[in-house]
Amino acid sequence: MLTGVDIGGTNTDVVTIDGTVRSQKVPNHLGLDALKGAMKKGGRLAVSTSQPLNLILAGTPPKVATIAVPGPGLTFPRGVSGAVNHRGEVVEPLDSEEVREAIRSEQGDVLAVAAKFSVRNPALELEILDIALQTYPDERIALSCPLGMLNFPARVATTKLNAQIKETVSAIASLVGGVHPGFLFFKGDGGLATPATVRENPALLYQSSNAAVALGAYYLTGVKDCVVVDIGGTTTDLVVVRDGKPVMKPLVFGGVTTLAQVAEGLSIPYGGDSQVRGGVPGKRAGNARAFGGEHPTLTDALNVMGAGIGNSARSAVCTQKDAETALDWYARAVIPAVREFGCRTLVGTGYLAPWLLPRIAGETGCRAIIPEHGACANAVGVAVSRFSLTLSFRLDTGKKTLTVNGEPSAFPGIRDDDRMVAFCRQEARDRALKEGADPRDVRVVDVLGFASYNVVRGSYRTEYIADCVVQVEPGITAEAR
């Protein structure tokens, strides 16, 4: 059995798939206890959450202190001395007192630590971590070495984001893990990862809802090319699906491109719980009156127009004029955005899709599909997704070293390209299977990048250096087909 849980801003959706699809919505104010029954059931549990994203969007993220070790040739704000060279050798030690002074002077809520070439030798970052633990708890410190990729500016940006959300992610992992220890997190690239992996790189969860709804829409409809119109309580998200998968792009955070991959889409800040004042929808201020809230919302506007959602009698405080104006405003916000994508098919998901999508489709000339269980399409996508991982290898026979995503590993003694690629692919399979992947999902391991170099001395090849990046691709698990 496959169980998917999507923790949104208003509700948590739970879907179980075991021959048939069963779905339910649980209001977030009921807390984790309301979900324990679903999470304790057998089979695989996967969890998606927008709470780390909400922490950033709410405008109250923790202040990040950054300690960088840029090495020679680079200038960086708040940089400290020390250097690892391109072959992973520590060529300049840290000044411990300089690090302590940098930590004292920064006075952040959380700490990001990034050293150039740390993915080839994490020694300097680990040394800074030991010092920083005297000031910060571990869940408020993020290192860059587990990210695996060399791009230093992107790695710094990703590490800063990780520092801001690591504590929230760790708390969610502890809560869910206390009920279902073997659960997996759903990532922003549409695959699953263990809590241990996500704790080291929390940015993997960023914008995961877009990827989840894309996979869910495809699983429920079989439509390979479309735009998903996901109407939630806080936002309406438009997500592009091509060939049955979300279209991926690098995440830009703080104006800098990061190493995280997220599903391409557009978020419009209006949803079913958007408060209606004078006929104009605004930010979410609690549930709709039809569901026990204090203020009229777009959901209540639909009730005034005859929708009959929830306790529709409580929606009557919204006048018909305000309801019509609010729904027109919503349509004018969404329809131009849909036209920009130039797609012929719209798949409506979210609770309000049956009432709001027909007008959007009619005015854009698109075909509209609203699948059964579409209200919980995000959780469907989480349930049917498969385990995925990306590994970055660095082999140096001269140093007799191998690092995998910045972590030293056993040296395999390989000295040619074909064996190196085969080794990396098999290592990815073995790690995925160990973490619970279905064997059918790891038959193909893609090579995303490969380069090798020979070191020649005295007309003889004396050393072999290779970089290889492989991936067990995200997607829908064979268990769900």
Coordinates of C-alpha atoms in Angstrom, one line a residue:
M1 CA 0.0 0.0 0.0
L2 CA 1.1 3.5 -0.8
T3 CA 0.2 6.4 1.4
G4 CA 0.8 10.1 0.5
V5 CA 0.5 13.0 3.0
D6 CA 0.6 16.6 1.7
I7 CA 0.8 19.2 4.5
G8 CA -0.6 22.4 3.0
G9 CA -1.2 25.8 4.4
T10 CA -4.9 25.1 5.3
N11 CA -5.5 21.4 5.1
T12 CA -3.5 18.2 5.1
D13 CA -4.5 15.8 2.4
V14 CA -4.1 12.0 2.9
V15 CA -4.3 9.5 0.1
T16 CA -3.9 5.7 0.2
I17 CA -3.5 3.6 -2.9
D18 CA -4.0 -0.1 -2.7
G19 CA -5.8 -1.2 -5.9
T20 CA -8.1 1.8 -5.4
V21 CA -7.6 5.4 -4.5
R22 CA -9.0 6.7 -1.2
S23 CA -8.6 10.3 -0.1
Q24 CA -9.4 12.6 2.8
K25 CA -8.8 16.2 3.9
V26 CA -7.8 17.0 7.5
P27 CA -7.9 20.6 8.7
N28 CA -4.4 21.6 10.0
H29 CA -5.8 23.0 13.2
L30 CA -6.7 19.4 14.3
G31 CA -2.9 18.7 14.5
L32 CA -0.8 15.6 13.9
D33 CA -3.0 13.4 16.1
A34 CA -5.7 13.4 13.4
L35 CA -3.3 11.9 11.0
K36 CA -1.8 9.2 13.1
G37 CA -4.3 6.6 12.1
A38 CA -3.5 7.0 8.4
M39 CA 0.3 7.1 9.0
K40 CA 0.4 4.0 11.2
K41 CA -1.1 1.8 8.4
G42 CA 1.2 -0.6 6.6
G43 CA 3.1 0.0 3.4
R44 CA 5.2 3.0 2.3
L45 CA 4.5 6.5 3.7
A46 CA 5.7 9.6 1.8
V47 CA 5.2 13.2 3.1
S48 CA 5.2 16.5 1.3
T49 CA 5.1 19.8 3.1
S50 CA 4.9 23.5 2.2
Q51 CA 5.7 24.6 5.7
P52 CA 9.4 25.4 5.0
L53 CA 8.3 27.5 2.0
N54 CA 5.7 29.3 4.1
L55 CA 8.4 30.1 6.7
I56 CA 10.2 32.1 4.0
L57 CA 7.1 33.6 2.4
A58 CA 5.6 34.7 5.7
G59 CA 8.3 37.4 5.9
T60 CA 9.7 36.2 9.3
P61 CA 12.6 33.9 8.3
P62 CA 15.5 33.6 10.7
K63 CA 18.5 35.8 10.2
V64 CA 21.3 33.9 8.5
A65 CA 25.0 34.3 9.6
T66 CA 27.3 33.1 6.9
I67 CA 30.9 31.9 7.4
A68 CA 32.6 31.4 4.0
V69 CA 36.1 30.0 3.3
P70 CA 36.6 31.3 -0.3
G71 CA 40.3 30.5 -0.6
P72 CA 42.8 32.4 -2.7
G73 CA 41.5 34.4 -5.7
L74 CA 38.1 35.0 -4.3
T75 CA 36.7 37.8 -2.1
F76 CA 33.6 37.1 -0.1
P77 CA 31.8 39.0 2.6
R78 CA 32.5 37.5 6.0
G79 CA 35.2 35.2 4.5
V80 CA 37.8 33.6 6.8
S81 CA 41.3 32.3 6.0
G82 CA 41.9 28.7 5.1
A83 CA 41.8 26.8 1.8
V84 CA 41.2 23.5 0.2
N85 CA 42.6 23.2 -3.3
H86 CA 41.0 21.7 -6.4
R87 CA 42.3 18.2 -5.5
G88 CA 41.0 18.2 -2.0
E89 CA 44.2 19.1 -0.2
V90 CA 44.1 21.4 2.8
V91 CA 46.7 24.0 1.6
E92 CA 45.9 26.6 4.3
P93 CA 44.6 25.8 7.8
L94 CA 41.9 27.6 9.5
D95 CA 42.5 30.2 12.1
S96 CA 40.3 29.0 14.9
E97 CA 40.2 32.3 16.7
E98 CA 39.3 34.1 13.5
V99 CA 36.3 31.7 13.1
R100 CA 35.2 32.3 16.6
E101 CA 35.3 36.0 16.1
A102 CA 33.4 35.7 12.9
I103 CA 30.7 33.7 14.6
R104 CA 30.5 36.2 17.5
S105 CA 30.3 39.2 15.2
E106 CA 27.6 37.8 12.9
Q107 CA 25.0 37.1 15.6
G108 CA 22.5 35.3 13.3
D109 CA 19.6 33.1 14.3
V110 CA 21.1 30.4 12.1
L111 CA 24.5 29.7 10.5
A112 CA 25.5 28.8 7.0
V113 CA 29.0 27.4 6.4
A114 CA 30.5 27.1 2.9
A115 CA 34.1 26.5 1.8
K116 CA 35.3 26.4 -1.7
F117 CA 36.2 22.8 -2.9
S118 CA 34.7 21.4 0.4
V119 CA 32.8 18.8 -1.8
R120 CA 36.3 17.3 -2.4
N121 CA 37.4 17.5 1.2
P122 CA 34.9 18.7 3.9
A123 CA 37.6 19.0 6.6
L124 CA 37.5 22.8 7.0
E125 CA 33.7 22.9 7.1
L126 CA 33.7 20.1 9.7
E127 CA 36.2 22.0 11.8
I128 CA 34.0 25.2 11.7
L129 CA 31.1 23.0 12.7
D130 CA 32.9 21.8 15.8
I131 CA 33.5 25.5 16.8
A132 CA 30.0 26.6 15.8
L133 CA 28.3 24.0 18.0
Q134 CA 29.5 26.0 21.0
T135 CA 27.1 28.7 19.9
Y136 CA 24.4 27.2 17.7
P137 CA 22.5 23.9 18.0
D138 CA 23.1 21.5 15.2
E139 CA 19.6 22.0 13.7
R140 CA 20.5 25.7 13.1
I141 CA 23.8 25.0 11.2
A142 CA 23.9 24.1 7.6
L143 CA 27.1 22.9 5.7
S144 CA 27.6 23.1 2.0
C145 CA 29.7 20.0 1.6
P146 CA 26.7 17.5 1.4
L147 CA 25.4 19.4 -1.7
G148 CA 28.0 17.7 -3.8
M149 CA 28.3 20.2 -6.6
L150 CA 31.3 22.6 -7.2
N151 CA 29.5 25.8 -8.2
F152 CA 30.5 27.9 -5.2
P153 CA 28.1 30.9 -5.4
A154 CA 25.1 28.5 -6.0
R155 CA 26.3 26.3 -3.1
V156 CA 26.5 29.3 -0.8
A157 CA 23.0 30.4 -1.7
T158 CA 21.6 26.9 -1.2
T159 CA 23.4 26.6 2.1
K160 CA 21.9 29.9 3.3
L161 CA 18.4 28.6 2.4
N162 CA 19.1 25.3 4.1
A163 CA 20.1 27.1 7.3
Q164 CA 16.8 29.0 7.3
I165 CA 14.6 26.0 7.1
K166 CA 16.7 23.2 8.6
E167 CA 15.1 23.5 12.1
T168 CA 11.6 23.4 10.7
V169 CA 12.3 20.4 8.5
S170 CA 14.0 18.6 11.4
A171 CA 10.9 19.2 13.6
I172 CA 8.6 17.8 11.0
A173 CA 10.9 14.8 10.5
S174 CA 10.9 14.1 14.2
L175 CA 7.1 14.4 14.5
V176 CA 6.3 12.1 11.6
G177 CA 9.2 9.8 12.3
G178 CA 7.7 9.2 15.8
V179 CA 4.6 7.8 14.2
H180 CA 6.1 6.1 11.1
P181 CA 9.9 5.7 11.4
G182 CA 10.4 4.5 7.9
F183 CA 8.7 7.4 6.1
L184 CA 10.2 9.3 3.1
F185 CA 10.1 13.0 2.2
F186 CA 8.8 14.1 -1.2
K187 CA 11.2 16.5 -2.9
G188 CA 10.8 19.5 -5.1
D189 CA 12.2 17.5 -8.1
G190 CA 9.3 14.9 -7.9
G191 CA 11.2 12.1 -6.1
L192 CA 11.5 10.7 -2.6
A193 CA 14.4 10.9 -0.1
T194 CA 15.1 9.8 3.4
P195 CA 14.8 12.2 6.3
A196 CA 18.5 11.9 6.9
T197 CA 19.2 13.1 3.4
V198 CA 16.8 16.0 3.7
R199 CA 18.1 17.1 7.0
E200 CA 21.5 17.6 5.3
N201 CA 19.9 19.5 2.4
P202 CA 16.5 20.8 3.3
A203 CA 16.3 22.8 0.0
L204 CA 15.3 19.5 -1.6
L205 CA 11.8 20.1 -0.2
Y206 CA 11.4 23.6 -1.6
Q207 CA 8.3 24.1 -3.8
S208 CA 7.6 20.4 -3.6
S209 CA 3.8 21.0 -4.0
N210 CA 4.2 21.9 -7.7
A211 CA 6.0 18.6 -8.5
A212 CA 3.4 16.7 -6.4
V213 CA 0.4 18.1 -8.2
A214 CA 2.0 17.5 -11.6
L215 CA 2.6 13.8 -10.8
G216 CA -0.9 13.5 -9.2
A217 CA -2.6 15.1 -12.2
Y218 CA -0.9 12.8 -14.6
Y219 CA -1.6 9.7 -12.6
L220 CA -5.3 10.5 -12.2
T221 CA -5.9 11.5 -15.8
G222 CA -3.2 10.0 -18.0
V223 CA -2.8 13.4 -19.7
K224 CA 0.9 13.8 -20.6
D225 CA 0.9 17.5 -21.7
C226 CA -1.2 20.1 -19.8
V227 CA -1.2 22.9 -17.3
V228 CA -2.5 22.0 -13.9
V229 CA -4.6 24.7 -12.2
D230 CA -4.2 23.8 -8.5
I231 CA -6.7 25.9 -6.5
G232 CA -5.7 25.8 -2.9
G233 CA -6.7 27.7 0.2
T234 CA -4.0 30.4 0.0
T235 CA -2.8 30.4 -3.7
T236 CA -3.7 29.1 -7.1
D237 CA -0.7 27.4 -8.7
L238 CA -0.2 26.8 -12.4
V239 CA 2.1 23.9 -13.1
V240 CA 3.4 22.8 -16.5
V241 CA 3.3 19.0 -17.2
R242 CA 5.2 17.7 -20.3
D243 CA 5.4 14.0 -21.1
G244 CA 3.8 13.1 -17.8
K245 CA 6.4 15.0 -15.7
P246 CA 6.8 18.4 -14.2
V247 CA 9.2 20.7 -16.1
M248 CA 12.2 21.4 -13.9
K249 CA 14.3 24.5 -13.5
P250 CA 16.9 25.8 -10.9
L251 CA 15.5 27.5 -7.9
V252 CA 16.4 31.2 -7.6
F253 CA 16.7 32.3 -3.9
G254 CA 17.6 35.8 -2.9
G255 CA 18.3 36.7 -6.5
V256 CA 20.9 33.9 -6.8
T257 CA 20.6 30.6 -8.6
T258 CA 20.8 27.7 -6.2
L259 CA 21.6 24.0 -6.7
A260 CA 18.0 23.0 -6.0
Q261 CA 15.7 21.9 -8.8
V262 CA 12.0 22.8 -8.7
A263 CA 9.0 22.3 -10.9
E264 CA 8.2 25.2 -13.3
G265 CA 5.1 27.0 -12.5
L266 CA 3.4 30.2 -11.4
S267 CA 1.8 31.0 -8.0
I268 CA -1.1 33.5 -7.9
P269 CA -1.8 34.8 -4.4
Y270 CA -5.5 34.0 -4.4
G271 CA -7.3 30.9 -3.3
G272 CA -10.4 29.6 -1.6
D273 CA -9.6 31.2 1.7
S274 CA -8.6 34.6 0.3
Q275 CA -10.6 37.2 2.3
V276 CA -13.1 39.2 0.4
R277 CA -13.4 42.9 1.3
G278 CA -15.5 45.2 -0.9
G279 CA -15.5 42.6 -3.7
V280 CA -11.7 42.4 -3.8
P281 CA -9.9 39.1 -2.7
G282 CA -6.9 39.6 -0.4
K283 CA -4.6 37.5 1.7
R284 CA -5.8 34.4 3.6
A285 CA -7.1 35.3 7.1
G286 CA -8.3 32.0 8.3
N287 CA -10.9 29.5 7.0
A288 CA -13.9 30.5 4.9
R289 CA -17.1 31.2 6.9
A290 CA -18.6 28.1 5.3
F291 CA -16.0 26.2 7.3
G292 CA -16.1 28.0 10.6
G293 CA -14.0 31.1 9.8
E294 CA -14.8 34.7 10.7
H295 CA -14.4 36.5 7.4
P296 CA -16.1 36.0 4.0
T297 CA -13.7 34.5 1.4
L298 CA -13.8 33.3 -2.3
T299 CA -15.4 30.1 -1.1
D300 CA -18.2 32.1 0.5
A301 CA -18.5 34.1 -2.7
L302 CA -19.1 30.9 -4.6
N303 CA -21.8 29.9 -2.0
V304 CA -23.6 33.2 -2.6
M305 CA -23.7 32.3 -6.3
G306 CA -25.3 29.0 -5.4
A307 CA -22.3 26.5 -5.0
G308 CA -23.5 25.0 -1.7
I309 CA -20.1 24.3 -0.2
G310 CA -19.8 23.5 3.5
N311 CA -22.2 25.4 5.7
S312 CA -23.4 27.8 3.0
A313 CA -25.8 29.6 5.2
R314 CA -22.8 31.3 7.0
S315 CA -21.6 32.7 3.7
A316 CA -24.6 35.0 3.4
V317 CA -22.7 37.9 5.0
C318 CA -21.1 38.4 1.6
T319 CA -23.4 40.4 -0.7
Q320 CA -24.1 39.1 -4.2
K321 CA -22.5 42.2 -5.7
D322 CA -19.3 41.6 -3.7
A323 CA -19.4 37.9 -4.6
E324 CA -19.6 38.6 -8.3
T325 CA -16.9 41.3 -8.1
A326 CA -14.6 39.0 -6.2
L327 CA -15.0 36.1 -8.6
D328 CA -14.5 38.4 -11.6
W329 CA -11.3 39.7 -10.0
Y330 CA -10.1 36.1 -9.4
A331 CA -10.8 35.2 -13.1
R332 CA -8.9 38.3 -14.3
A333 CA -5.9 37.3 -12.3
V334 CA -5.8 33.7 -13.4
I335 CA -6.9 33.7 -17.0
P336 CA -4.1 35.9 -18.5
A337 CA -1.6 33.7 -16.7
V338 CA -3.1 30.6 -18.2
R339 CA -3.0 32.1 -21.7
E340 CA 0.8 32.8 -21.2
F341 CA 1.4 29.1 -21.1
G342 CA -0.3 28.5 -24.4
C343 CA -1.6 25.1 -23.4
R344 CA -4.8 23.4 -24.8
T345 CA -5.6 21.2 -21.8
L346 CA -6.2 22.3 -18.2
V347 CA -6.4 19.8 -15.4
G348 CA -8.2 21.2 -12.3
T349 CA -7.1 20.2 -8.9
G350 CA -7.9 21.4 -5.4
Y351 CA -11.2 21.5 -3.6
L352 CA -12.7 24.5 -5.6
A353 CA -11.7 23.3 -9.1
P354 CA -15.2 22.1 -10.1
W355 CA -16.6 25.6 -9.5
L356 CA -13.7 27.8 -10.7
L357 CA -12.1 25.9 -13.6
P358 CA -15.0 25.9 -16.1
R359 CA -14.9 29.7 -16.5
I360 CA -11.1 29.7 -16.8
A361 CA -11.2 27.0 -19.5
G362 CA -14.2 28.6 -21.3
E363 CA -12.5 32.0 -21.6
T364 CA -9.1 30.6 -22.7
G365 CA -10.5 28.1 -25.1
C366 CA -9.0 25.1 -23.3
R367 CA -10.3 21.7 -22.6
A368 CA -11.0 21.3 -18.9
I369 CA -10.5 18.0 -17.0
I370 CA -11.4 17.6 -13.3
P371 CA -10.4 14.1 -12.2
E372 CA -11.9 12.1 -9.3
H373 CA -9.8 12.7 -6.2
G374 CA -8.5 15.9 -7.8
A375 CA -9.1 17.7 -4.6
C376 CA -6.2 15.7 -3.1
A377 CA -4.1 15.5 -6.3
N378 CA -1.0 16.7 -4.4
A379 CA -1.2 13.8 -2.0
V380 CA -1.8 11.4 -4.9
G381 CA 1.4 12.6 -6.5
V382 CA 3.3 12.1 -3.3
A383 CA 1.9 8.6 -2.8
V384 CA 2.8 7.3 -6.3
S385 CA 6.2 8.9 -6.6
R386 CA 9.4 6.9 -6.5
F387 CA 12.7 7.1 -4.6
S388 CA 15.3 9.2 -6.4
L389 CA 18.8 10.5 -5.7
T390 CA 21.6 12.4 -7.4
L391 CA 25.2 11.5 -6.6
S392 CA 28.3 13.5 -7.4
F393 CA 31.6 11.4 -7.5
R394 CA 35.2 12.6 -7.4
L395 CA 37.9 10.0 -7.9
D396 CA 41.6 10.8 -7.6
T397 CA 44.0 7.9 -7.9
G398 CA 47.0 10.0 -7.0
K399 CA 45.5 10.8 -3.7
K400 CA 43.7 7.5 -3.5
T401 CA 40.5 9.3 -2.6
L402 CA 36.8 9.1 -3.5
T403 CA 34.2 11.5 -2.4
V404 CA 30.5 11.1 -2.9
N405 CA 28.4 14.2 -2.4
G406 CA 31.3 15.7 -0.4
E407 CA 31.6 12.7 1.9
P408 CA 34.8 10.6 1.8
S409 CA 34.2 7.0 0.7
A410 CA 36.2 3.8 0.2
F411 CA 38.7 4.1 -2.6
P412 CA 37.8 1.6 -5.4
G413 CA 41.1 1.7 -7.4
I414 CA 39.4 2.4 -10.7
R415 CA 41.6 3.8 -13.5
D416 CA 39.4 3.9 -16.7
D417 CA 36.2 5.7 -17.8
D418 CA 33.9 2.7 -18.5
R419 CA 34.6 1.1 -15.1
M420 CA 34.2 4.5 -13.4
V421 CA 30.7 5.0 -15.0
A422 CA 29.6 1.5 -14.2
F423 CA 30.8 1.8 -10.6
C424 CA 28.9 5.1 -10.1
R425 CA 25.7 3.7 -11.6
Q426 CA 25.9 0.6 -9.4
E427 CA 26.6 2.7 -6.3
A428 CA 23.5 4.7 -7.0
R429 CA 21.4 1.5 -7.4
D430 CA 22.8 0.1 -4.2
R431 CA 22.2 3.2 -2.1
A432 CA 18.7 3.6 -3.5
L433 CA 17.8 0.0 -2.7
K434 CA 19.2 0.3 0.8
E435 CA 17.0 3.3 1.4
G436 CA 13.9 1.4 0.3
A437 CA 13.5 2.0 -3.5
D438 CA 11.5 -0.5 -5.5
P439 CA 14.1 -2.6 -7.6
R440 CA 12.1 -1.9 -10.7
D441 CA 12.6 1.9 -10.2
V442 CA 16.5 1.7 -10.2
R443 CA 17.1 -0.4 -13.4
V444 CA 18.1 2.8 -15.2
V445 CA 20.6 5.2 -13.7
D446 CA 21.2 8.3 -15.8
V447 CA 24.7 9.9 -16.2
L448 CA 24.1 13.7 -15.9
G449 CA 27.8 14.6 -16.3
F450 CA 31.2 13.0 -16.8
A451 CA 34.8 14.2 -17.2
S452 CA 38.1 12.5 -16.7
Y453 CA 41.7 13.6 -16.7
N454 CA 45.1 11.8 -16.9
V455 CA 48.1 13.2 -15.1
V456 CA 51.2 12.5 -17.1
R457 CA 54.7 12.6 -15.7
G458 CA 57.8 11.6 -17.7
S459 CA 55.7 10.5 -20.7
Y460 CA 53.7 8.1 -18.5
R461 CA 50.2 8.3 -17.2
T462 CA 50.7 8.3 -13.4
E463 CA 47.3 9.4 -12.1
Y464 CA 43.6 9.3 -13.1
I465 CA 41.0 11.8 -12.0
A466 CA 37.3 11.6 -12.8
D467 CA 34.2 13.5 -12.0
C468 CA 30.8 11.8 -12.5
V469 CA 27.2 12.8 -11.6
V470 CA 24.5 10.1 -11.8
Q471 CA 20.8 10.1 -11.0
V472 CA 18.0 7.7 -10.2
E473 CA 15.4 9.8 -12.0
P474 CA 12.3 11.0 -10.2
G475 CA 8.9 9.9 -11.4
I476 CA 6.0 7.5 -10.7
T477 CA 7.0 4.2 -9.0
A478 CA 6.4 0.9 -10.7
E479 CA 4.5 -0.2 -7.6
A480 CA 1.7 2.3 -8.6
R481 CA 1.4 1.2 -12.2

